Amino acid sequence: MSIRARKNLGAKVAAAAVAVAITMTGCSGGSQQASSDGTVTLRFSWWGSDVRHKMTQKLIDAFEAKNPNIKIEGEYGDWSGYWDKLATQVASQDAPDIIQMDAAYLGEYADRGALLELKDVDLAKFDQAVADAGKVEGKQYAITAGVNAQVVLSNPALVAASGVALPDDKSWTWDDYNKTAAAITEKSKSGVYGSGAVSGDAPMNLWFRQHGKSLFTPDGKLGFDEGDLKGWYEYQAELRDSKAVPPASVMTEDVTASVDQQGLATNRFVLAWYWSNQLGALSKASGQALEIHRPPSTDGTAAGAEQFYKSSQFWSASSRTKHPAEVQKFIDFLSNSVEAGEIALADRGIPGNSEVRAAVLPKLTPEDAATAKFIDEISSELGDAVPVPPAGSSSAVEAFGRYAMEVHFNRMSPADAAKKAIDEAKSALS
């Protein structure tokens, strides 16, 4: 199962546990008191690989060296068990003081009163959209730990082999994208396709934003109607009919493959939609120096693409911590310290603090440096911040993707698929 599939499954399973566990919390906290010598001990939970665990311990060591009266105890594991464990800890009033948070759960935990409002973390050097990504109902419950953006990645060797020139990414439209990918499929050898699937929730959200709508609203509703979704599915039908994308069966297999076995990584897709921080892993897997491009727009302008920064993850804190000042001091260090940035580099995404981003740039790998450069380049082109996804959003997104594939299999018309998907999504969000 791919990372994306595992993450979606984990979101569905843990969402119910979150809702039940958080409602069970009381007013007392599970955080530790200061010791007799004035030393404060904070618990810090995160998920990730062994490389991340070792790097995060270096961050802790650097903070403790500057703050000898604050000790940080790490609690870490992998994604698969992280959210069930956290929900249980919250239910038993034993939540960690500092919590690595994901957007899929931020709204749920914040709405239930489980998170501390982070009033004392300095966000002066964060782009406003990056800062706002951690807000729920106007309150700052999370700080972006790393920044991503939705991008179109291309394999320049396969582009050259097709003889088809890519349009300027500052001015290409969705129609340009379809025509270009279709031409690449036609000119390429058998088994190579102009583009991978364009049916994920991030491209879909960009499409809606460019039409004056959005995937979700700040109050947790759908930000579009059935007619809007029909238009999106009609575009999927256009991609299908032009052969810009592979047959539905190929796309279905691709989405469940590990990232290093997907079409772009195995040199079968010439263009593909990913998050910017995936450039390094995909370039390594493909053996090619993949290139980053902006997504297309409806009006042929870069600003019209309504791009947005996505927080790869956040720093949050338990509302029941006994040490809110020390907790926020640690989160401020993680977010704003150049020293911390030079330790973490781009492991959790490109730093949200622009000063830290500039400082770490010379130390990044070529792929991460290209990503950081792209993040900076689009800063003046961004649309509004994307609202925190509401409870039930993962099920709604799954439905949108599933009915998009019904269109690609030609088993449902765009109109019928839109009606079914809207009904399921509304049920999931209710």
Short mmCIF file of N, CA, C and O in Angstrom, two decimals, residues 123-236:
data_model
loop_
_atom_site.label_atom_id
_atom_site.label_comp_id
_atom_site.label_asym_id
_atom_site.label_seq_id
_atom_site.Cartn_x
_atom_site.Cartn_y
_atom_site.Cartn_z
N LEU A 123 5.52 34.84 14.54
CA LEU A 123 5.26 34.47 13.15
C LEU A 123 5.56 35.63 12.19
O LEU A 123 5.07 35.63 11.06
N ALA A 124 6.37 36.57 12.65
CA ALA A 124 6.63 37.78 11.86
C ALA A 124 7.31 37.47 10.53
O ALA A 124 7.11 38.20 9.55
N LYS A 125 8.10 36.40 10.48
CA LYS A 125 8.83 36.08 9.25
C LYS A 125 8.19 34.91 8.49
O LYS A 125 8.83 34.28 7.66
N PHE A 126 6.94 34.65 8.78
CA PHE A 126 6.17 33.66 8.04
C PHE A 126 5.28 34.40 7.04
O PHE A 126 4.69 35.43 7.37
N ASP A 127 5.18 33.87 5.81
CA ASP A 127 4.18 34.40 4.89
C ASP A 127 2.82 34.27 5.56
O ASP A 127 2.56 33.30 6.29
N GLN A 128 1.93 35.22 5.32
CA GLN A 128 0.65 35.22 6.01
C GLN A 128 -0.13 33.92 5.76
O GLN A 128 -0.74 33.36 6.68
N ALA A 129 -0.08 33.43 4.54
CA ALA A 129 -0.80 32.20 4.23
C ALA A 129 -0.24 31.01 5.00
O ALA A 129 -0.99 30.11 5.39
N VAL A 130 1.07 31.02 5.23
CA VAL A 130 1.70 29.93 5.97
C VAL A 130 1.29 30.01 7.44
O VAL A 130 0.99 29.00 8.07
N ALA A 131 1.28 31.22 7.98
CA ALA A 131 0.86 31.40 9.36
C ALA A 131 -0.61 31.02 9.54
O ALA A 131 -0.98 30.32 10.49
N ASP A 132 -1.44 31.45 8.61
CA ASP A 132 -2.89 31.21 8.72
C ASP A 132 -3.25 29.73 8.58
O ASP A 132 -4.33 29.32 9.02
N ALA A 133 -2.37 28.94 7.98
CA ALA A 133 -2.66 27.52 7.80
C ALA A 133 -2.85 26.80 9.13
O ALA A 133 -3.51 25.76 9.19
N GLY A 134 -2.28 27.36 10.21
CA GLY A 134 -2.40 26.74 11.52
C GLY A 134 -3.53 27.30 12.36
O GLY A 134 -3.61 27.01 13.56
N LYS A 135 -4.39 28.10 11.76
CA LYS A 135 -5.50 28.71 12.50
C LYS A 135 -6.79 27.91 12.34
O LYS A 135 -7.10 27.42 11.26
N VAL A 136 -7.53 27.82 13.43
CA VAL A 136 -8.86 27.25 13.42
C VAL A 136 -9.79 28.27 14.07
O VAL A 136 -9.57 28.68 15.21
N GLU A 137 -10.77 28.73 13.30
CA GLU A 137 -11.70 29.76 13.75
C GLU A 137 -10.94 30.99 14.30
O GLU A 137 -11.31 31.55 15.33
N GLY A 138 -9.90 31.35 13.57
CA GLY A 138 -9.16 32.57 13.88
C GLY A 138 -8.13 32.45 14.98
O GLY A 138 -7.43 33.43 15.28
N LYS A 139 -8.00 31.28 15.58
CA LYS A 139 -7.03 31.11 16.67
C LYS A 139 -5.87 30.22 16.22
O LYS A 139 -6.08 29.23 15.52
N GLN A 140 -4.66 30.59 16.65
CA GLN A 140 -3.45 29.90 16.20
C GLN A 140 -3.21 28.67 17.07
O GLN A 140 -2.63 28.72 18.14
N TYR A 141 -3.65 27.51 16.58
CA TYR A 141 -3.48 26.27 17.31
C TYR A 141 -2.30 25.44 16.79
O TYR A 141 -1.99 24.39 17.37
N ALA A 142 -1.66 25.89 15.73
CA ALA A 142 -0.57 25.13 15.16
C ALA A 142 0.36 26.05 14.39
O ALA A 142 -0.06 27.09 13.88
N ILE A 143 1.62 25.65 14.32
CA ILE A 143 2.64 26.39 13.57
C ILE A 143 3.20 25.47 12.50
O ILE A 143 3.60 24.33 12.78
N THR A 144 3.23 25.94 11.28
CA THR A 144 3.74 25.14 10.17
C THR A 144 5.18 24.73 10.41
O THR A 144 6.05 25.56 10.66
N ALA A 145 5.43 23.43 10.34
CA ALA A 145 6.80 22.91 10.50
C ALA A 145 7.54 22.85 9.17
O ALA A 145 8.77 22.84 9.14
N GLY A 146 6.81 22.79 8.08
CA GLY A 146 7.44 22.74 6.76
C GLY A 146 6.42 23.07 5.70
O GLY A 146 5.22 22.80 5.86
N VAL A 147 6.87 23.66 4.61
CA VAL A 147 5.98 24.15 3.56
C VAL A 147 6.14 23.33 2.28
O VAL A 147 7.25 23.02 1.85
N ASN A 148 5.01 22.98 1.69
CA ASN A 148 4.96 22.33 0.39
C ASN A 148 4.05 23.12 -0.52
O ASN A 148 3.27 23.96 -0.06
N ALA A 149 4.10 22.83 -1.79
CA ALA A 149 3.14 23.37 -2.75
C ALA A 149 2.83 22.28 -3.76
O ALA A 149 3.65 21.40 -4.03
N GLN A 150 1.63 22.33 -4.32
CA GLN A 150 1.25 21.40 -5.37
C GLN A 150 1.99 21.79 -6.65
O GLN A 150 1.99 22.95 -7.06
N VAL A 151 2.64 20.80 -7.28
CA VAL A 151 3.44 21.08 -8.47
C VAL A 151 3.18 20.03 -9.54
O VAL A 151 2.67 18.94 -9.26
N VAL A 152 3.55 20.37 -10.75
CA VAL A 152 3.62 19.41 -11.83
C VAL A 152 5.10 19.10 -12.04
O VAL A 152 5.90 20.00 -12.31
N LEU A 153 5.48 17.85 -11.87
CA LEU A 153 6.86 17.44 -12.11
C LEU A 153 6.97 16.84 -13.51
O LEU A 153 6.04 16.17 -13.98
N SER A 154 8.08 17.11 -14.16
CA SER A 154 8.29 16.58 -15.51
C SER A 154 9.61 15.84 -15.60
O SER A 154 10.56 16.13 -14.87
N ASN A 155 9.64 14.87 -16.50
CA ASN A 155 10.86 14.12 -16.81
C ASN A 155 11.43 14.73 -18.10
O ASN A 155 10.92 14.47 -19.18
N PRO A 156 12.46 15.56 -18.00
CA PRO A 156 12.95 16.28 -19.19
C PRO A 156 13.47 15.37 -20.29
O PRO A 156 13.37 15.70 -21.47
N ALA A 157 14.02 14.21 -19.91
CA ALA A 157 14.52 13.28 -20.94
C ALA A 157 13.37 12.73 -21.78
O ALA A 157 13.48 12.64 -23.01
N LEU A 158 12.26 12.41 -21.12
CA LEU A 158 11.11 11.90 -21.86
C LEU A 158 10.41 13.01 -22.65
O LEU A 158 9.86 12.76 -23.73
N VAL A 159 10.43 14.22 -22.13
CA VAL A 159 9.88 15.36 -22.88
C VAL A 159 10.66 15.53 -24.18
O VAL A 159 10.08 15.65 -25.27
N ALA A 160 11.99 15.52 -24.05
CA ALA A 160 12.84 15.69 -25.24
C ALA A 160 12.62 14.55 -26.24
O ALA A 160 12.56 14.78 -27.46
N ALA A 161 12.48 13.34 -25.74
CA ALA A 161 12.29 12.19 -26.62
C ALA A 161 10.98 12.28 -27.39
O ALA A 161 10.89 11.82 -28.53
N SER A 162 9.98 12.90 -26.79
CA SER A 162 8.68 13.03 -27.47
C SER A 162 8.69 14.09 -28.55
O SER A 162 7.87 14.06 -29.47
N GLY A 163 9.61 15.04 -28.43
CA GLY A 163 9.65 16.15 -29.38
C GLY A 163 8.59 17.19 -29.16
O GLY A 163 8.42 18.11 -29.98
N VAL A 164 7.85 17.10 -28.06
CA VAL A 164 6.79 18.06 -27.73
C VAL A 164 7.33 19.07 -26.73
O VAL A 164 7.86 18.69 -25.68
N ALA A 165 7.17 20.34 -27.03
CA ALA A 165 7.66 21.37 -26.12
C ALA A 165 6.62 21.66 -25.04
O ALA A 165 5.41 21.74 -25.33
N LEU A 166 7.06 21.79 -23.79
CA LEU A 166 6.14 22.15 -22.72
C LEU A 166 5.85 23.64 -22.77
O LEU A 166 6.76 24.46 -22.97
N PRO A 167 4.62 24.04 -22.59
CA PRO A 167 4.29 25.47 -22.53
C PRO A 167 4.94 26.13 -21.32
O PRO A 167 5.38 25.45 -20.38
N ASP A 168 4.99 27.44 -21.32
CA ASP A 168 5.48 28.21 -20.18
C ASP A 168 4.55 27.96 -19.00
O ASP A 168 3.32 28.15 -19.11
N ASP A 169 5.11 27.55 -17.87
CA ASP A 169 4.24 27.21 -16.74
C ASP A 169 3.61 28.43 -16.08
O ASP A 169 2.72 28.28 -15.24
N LYS A 170 4.03 29.62 -16.45
CA LYS A 170 3.39 30.83 -15.92
C LYS A 170 2.13 31.20 -16.70
O LYS A 170 1.37 32.06 -16.27
N SER A 171 1.94 30.55 -17.83
CA SER A 171 0.81 30.95 -18.67
C SER A 171 0.00 29.79 -19.23
O SER A 171 -0.98 30.01 -19.95
N TRP A 172 0.36 28.54 -18.90
CA TRP A 172 -0.41 27.45 -19.50
C TRP A 172 -1.75 27.27 -18.80
O TRP A 172 -1.91 27.57 -17.63
N THR A 173 -2.71 26.80 -19.56
CA THR A 173 -4.07 26.59 -19.07
C THR A 173 -4.33 25.08 -18.94
O THR A 173 -3.53 24.26 -19.38
N TRP A 174 -5.48 24.74 -18.38
CA TRP A 174 -5.85 23.34 -18.26
C TRP A 174 -6.01 22.71 -19.65
O TRP A 174 -5.66 21.54 -19.85
N ASP A 175 -6.50 23.49 -20.59
CA ASP A 175 -6.63 22.98 -21.96
C ASP A 175 -5.25 22.74 -22.56
O ASP A 175 -5.02 21.73 -23.25
N ASP A 176 -4.30 23.66 -22.29
CA ASP A 176 -2.91 23.47 -22.75
C ASP A 176 -2.33 22.19 -22.16
O ASP A 176 -1.63 21.43 -22.86
N TYR A 177 -2.60 21.99 -20.89
CA TYR A 177 -2.07 20.79 -20.22
C TYR A 177 -2.60 19.53 -20.89
O TYR A 177 -1.82 18.60 -21.19
N ASN A 178 -3.89 19.49 -21.13
CA ASN A 178 -4.50 18.32 -21.77
C ASN A 178 -3.90 18.08 -23.16
O ASN A 178 -3.49 16.96 -23.50
N LYS A 179 -3.82 19.14 -23.96
CA LYS A 179 -3.31 18.99 -25.32
C LYS A 179 -1.84 18.58 -25.34
O LYS A 179 -1.43 17.74 -26.15
N THR A 180 -1.05 19.16 -24.43
CA THR A 180 0.37 18.84 -24.37
C THR A 180 0.58 17.39 -23.95
O THR A 180 1.36 16.66 -24.58
N ALA A 181 -0.11 16.97 -22.89
CA ALA A 181 0.04 15.60 -22.41
C ALA A 181 -0.44 14.60 -23.46
O ALA A 181 0.17 13.53 -23.65
N ALA A 182 -1.53 14.93 -24.15
CA ALA A 182 -2.04 14.04 -25.19
C ALA A 182 -1.04 13.91 -26.34
O ALA A 182 -0.82 12.80 -26.87
N ALA A 183 -0.42 15.02 -26.71
CA ALA A 183 0.59 14.99 -27.78
C ALA A 183 1.80 14.17 -27.38
O ALA A 183 2.37 13.43 -28.19
N ILE A 184 2.20 14.27 -26.10
CA ILE A 184 3.34 13.49 -25.62
C ILE A 184 3.01 12.00 -25.67
O ILE A 184 3.84 11.18 -26.09
N THR A 185 1.81 11.64 -25.25
CA THR A 185 1.40 10.22 -25.31
C THR A 185 1.48 9.72 -26.75
O THR A 185 2.01 8.63 -27.02
N GLU A 186 0.97 10.51 -27.68
CA GLU A 186 0.96 10.11 -29.09
C GLU A 186 2.36 9.94 -29.65
O GLU A 186 2.62 9.02 -30.44
N LYS A 187 3.29 10.82 -29.23
CA LYS A 187 4.64 10.83 -29.81
C LYS A 187 5.61 9.91 -29.08
O LYS A 187 6.73 9.69 -29.55
N SER A 188 5.21 9.37 -27.94
CA SER A 188 6.11 8.55 -27.14
C SER A 188 5.95 7.08 -27.46
O SER A 188 4.97 6.65 -28.07
N LYS A 189 6.91 6.29 -27.01
CA LYS A 189 6.84 4.85 -27.24
C LYS A 189 5.71 4.25 -26.40
O LYS A 189 5.23 4.84 -25.44
N SER A 190 5.32 3.07 -26.78
CA SER A 190 4.21 2.39 -26.11
C SER A 190 4.50 2.24 -24.61
O SER A 190 5.61 1.90 -24.20
N GLY A 191 3.47 2.48 -23.81
CA GLY A 191 3.61 2.35 -22.37
C GLY A 191 4.04 3.61 -21.65
O GLY A 191 4.10 3.64 -20.42
N VAL A 192 4.33 4.67 -22.42
CA VAL A 192 4.68 5.96 -21.84
C VAL A 192 3.51 6.92 -22.07
O VAL A 192 3.02 7.04 -23.19
N TYR A 193 3.08 7.58 -21.02
CA TYR A 193 1.91 8.46 -21.09
C TYR A 193 2.30 9.90 -20.76
O TYR A 193 3.21 10.15 -19.96
N GLY A 194 1.60 10.81 -21.38
CA GLY A 194 1.91 12.23 -21.20
C GLY A 194 1.78 12.68 -19.77
O GLY A 194 2.57 13.50 -19.29
N SER A 195 0.79 12.16 -19.05
CA SER A 195 0.56 12.58 -17.67
C SER A 195 0.03 11.43 -16.85
O SER A 195 -0.66 10.55 -17.36
N GLY A 196 0.35 11.47 -15.57
CA GLY A 196 -0.33 10.60 -14.63
C GLY A 196 -1.68 11.20 -14.29
O GLY A 196 -2.11 12.20 -14.89
N ALA A 197 -2.38 10.61 -13.34
CA ALA A 197 -3.71 11.08 -12.95
C ALA A 197 -3.67 12.54 -12.48
O ALA A 197 -2.71 12.99 -11.87
N VAL A 198 -4.75 13.25 -12.78
CA VAL A 198 -4.90 14.65 -12.34
C VAL A 198 -6.17 14.74 -11.49
O VAL A 198 -6.84 15.76 -11.46
N SER A 199 -6.50 13.65 -10.82
CA SER A 199 -7.80 13.55 -10.15
C SER A 199 -7.74 13.68 -8.63
O SER A 199 -8.74 13.50 -7.95
N GLY A 200 -6.58 14.00 -8.07
CA GLY A 200 -6.45 14.12 -6.62
C GLY A 200 -7.16 15.35 -6.08
O GLY A 200 -7.59 16.23 -6.82
N ASP A 201 -7.26 15.41 -4.73
CA ASP A 201 -7.99 16.52 -4.13
C ASP A 201 -7.26 17.85 -4.27
O ASP A 201 -7.91 18.90 -4.31
N ALA A 202 -5.91 17.85 -4.36
CA ALA A 202 -5.20 19.12 -4.50
C ALA A 202 -5.41 19.75 -5.87
O ALA A 202 -5.75 20.94 -5.97
N PRO A 203 -5.25 19.01 -6.99
CA PRO A 203 -5.60 19.60 -8.29
C PRO A 203 -7.07 20.02 -8.35
O PRO A 203 -7.41 21.07 -8.91
N MET A 204 -7.93 19.21 -7.75
CA MET A 204 -9.35 19.52 -7.72
C MET A 204 -9.61 20.83 -6.98
O MET A 204 -10.39 21.68 -7.43
N ASN A 205 -8.92 21.03 -5.87
CA ASN A 205 -9.07 22.26 -5.09
C ASN A 205 -8.58 23.47 -5.90
O ASN A 205 -9.21 24.53 -5.89
N LEU A 206 -7.46 23.30 -6.61
CA LEU A 206 -6.97 24.40 -7.46
C LEU A 206 -8.00 24.75 -8.53
O LEU A 206 -8.25 25.93 -8.81
N TRP A 207 -8.58 23.73 -9.14
CA TRP A 207 -9.61 23.95 -10.16
C TRP A 207 -10.77 24.77 -9.59
O TRP A 207 -11.21 25.76 -10.19
N PHE A 208 -11.25 24.36 -8.42
CA PHE A 208 -12.37 25.08 -7.79
C PHE A 208 -11.97 26.51 -7.42
O PHE A 208 -12.74 27.45 -7.63
N ARG A 209 -10.78 26.67 -6.84
CA ARG A 209 -10.33 28.01 -6.44
C ARG A 209 -10.24 28.94 -7.65
O ARG A 209 -10.57 30.12 -7.56
N GLN A 210 -9.80 28.38 -8.77
CA GLN A 210 -9.70 29.19 -9.99
C GLN A 210 -11.08 29.55 -10.55
O GLN A 210 -11.19 30.46 -11.38
N HIS A 211 -12.10 28.85 -10.12
CA HIS A 211 -13.47 29.15 -10.52
C HIS A 211 -14.24 29.87 -9.42
O HIS A 211 -15.48 29.90 -9.42
N GLY A 212 -13.51 30.44 -8.46
CA GLY A 212 -14.14 31.21 -7.40
C GLY A 212 -14.77 30.39 -6.29
O GLY A 212 -15.53 30.92 -5.48
N LYS A 213 -14.44 29.11 -6.23
CA LYS A 213 -14.98 28.22 -5.21
C LYS A 213 -13.83 27.65 -4.37
O LYS A 213 -12.71 28.15 -4.43
N SER A 214 -14.10 26.61 -3.61
CA SER A 214 -13.06 25.97 -2.81
C SER A 214 -13.51 24.56 -2.48
O SER A 214 -14.70 24.23 -2.59
N LEU A 215 -12.58 23.72 -2.08
CA LEU A 215 -12.92 22.34 -1.71
C LEU A 215 -13.77 22.34 -0.45
O LEU A 215 -14.85 21.73 -0.41
N PHE A 216 -13.30 23.03 0.60
CA PHE A 216 -14.06 23.17 1.85
C PHE A 216 -14.09 24.64 2.25
O PHE A 216 -13.23 25.42 1.86
N THR A 217 -15.08 24.98 3.05
CA THR A 217 -15.20 26.34 3.57
C THR A 217 -14.66 26.38 4.99
O THR A 217 -14.49 25.34 5.64
N PRO A 218 -14.40 27.59 5.52
CA PRO A 218 -13.89 27.69 6.90
C PRO A 218 -14.82 27.10 7.95
O PRO A 218 -14.38 26.69 9.02
N ASP A 219 -16.13 27.03 7.64
CA ASP A 219 -17.07 26.46 8.61
C ASP A 219 -17.33 24.97 8.37
O ASP A 219 -18.28 24.39 8.91
N GLY A 220 -16.46 24.34 7.57
CA GLY A 220 -16.51 22.90 7.43
C GLY A 220 -17.50 22.35 6.43
O GLY A 220 -17.82 21.16 6.46
N LYS A 221 -17.97 23.17 5.51
CA LYS A 221 -18.90 22.72 4.48
C LYS A 221 -18.18 22.55 3.15
O LYS A 221 -17.02 22.96 2.99
N LEU A 222 -18.87 21.96 2.17
CA LEU A 222 -18.33 21.92 0.81
C LEU A 222 -18.35 23.33 0.24
O LEU A 222 -19.34 24.06 0.39
N GLY A 223 -17.27 23.69 -0.45
CA GLY A 223 -17.18 25.04 -1.01
C GLY A 223 -17.58 25.12 -2.47
O GLY A 223 -17.22 26.08 -3.16
N PHE A 224 -18.32 24.13 -2.95
CA PHE A 224 -18.73 24.08 -4.36
C PHE A 224 -20.03 23.30 -4.43
O PHE A 224 -20.45 22.66 -3.46
N ASP A 225 -20.68 23.35 -5.60
CA ASP A 225 -21.94 22.63 -5.75
C ASP A 225 -21.81 21.52 -6.79
O ASP A 225 -20.73 21.29 -7.36
N GLU A 226 -22.92 20.86 -7.04
CA GLU A 226 -22.93 19.73 -7.96
C GLU A 226 -22.50 20.12 -9.37
O GLU A 226 -21.78 19.37 -10.06
N GLY A 227 -22.92 21.30 -9.81
CA GLY A 227 -22.53 21.77 -11.13
C GLY A 227 -21.03 21.98 -11.26
O GLY A 227 -20.43 21.69 -12.30
N ASP A 228 -20.42 22.50 -10.19
CA ASP A 228 -18.96 22.69 -10.19
C ASP A 228 -18.25 21.35 -10.30
O ASP A 228 -17.27 21.21 -11.05
N LEU A 229 -18.72 20.37 -9.55
CA LEU A 229 -18.09 19.05 -9.58
C LEU A 229 -18.29 18.39 -10.94
O LEU A 229 -17.39 17.70 -11.45
N LYS A 230 -19.46 18.60 -11.54
CA LYS A 230 -19.70 18.07 -12.89
C LYS A 230 -18.66 18.63 -13.86
O LYS A 230 -18.12 17.90 -14.70
N GLY A 231 -18.34 19.93 -13.74
CA GLY A 231 -17.34 20.53 -14.60
C GLY A 231 -15.97 19.90 -14.42
O GLY A 231 -15.23 19.68 -15.39
N TRP A 232 -15.63 19.58 -13.17
CA TRP A 232 -14.34 18.92 -12.90
C TRP A 232 -14.32 17.52 -13.51
O TRP A 232 -13.33 17.12 -14.12
N TYR A 233 -15.41 16.81 -13.36
CA TYR A 233 -15.46 15.46 -13.93
C TYR A 233 -15.50 15.49 -15.46
O TYR A 233 -15.02 14.56 -16.13
N GLU A 234 -16.05 16.55 -16.03
CA GLU A 234 -16.01 16.69 -17.48
C GLU A 234 -14.57 16.86 -17.96
O GLU A 234 -14.19 16.35 -19.03
N TYR A 235 -13.76 17.55 -17.16
CA TYR A 235 -12.34 17.68 -17.52
C TYR A 235 -11.66 16.32 -17.44
O TYR A 235 -10.81 15.98 -18.27
N GLN A 236 -12.03 15.51 -16.45
CA GLN A 236 -11.48 14.16 -16.36
C GLN A 236 -11.82 13.36 -17.62
O GLN A 236 -10.98 12.61 -18.14
#
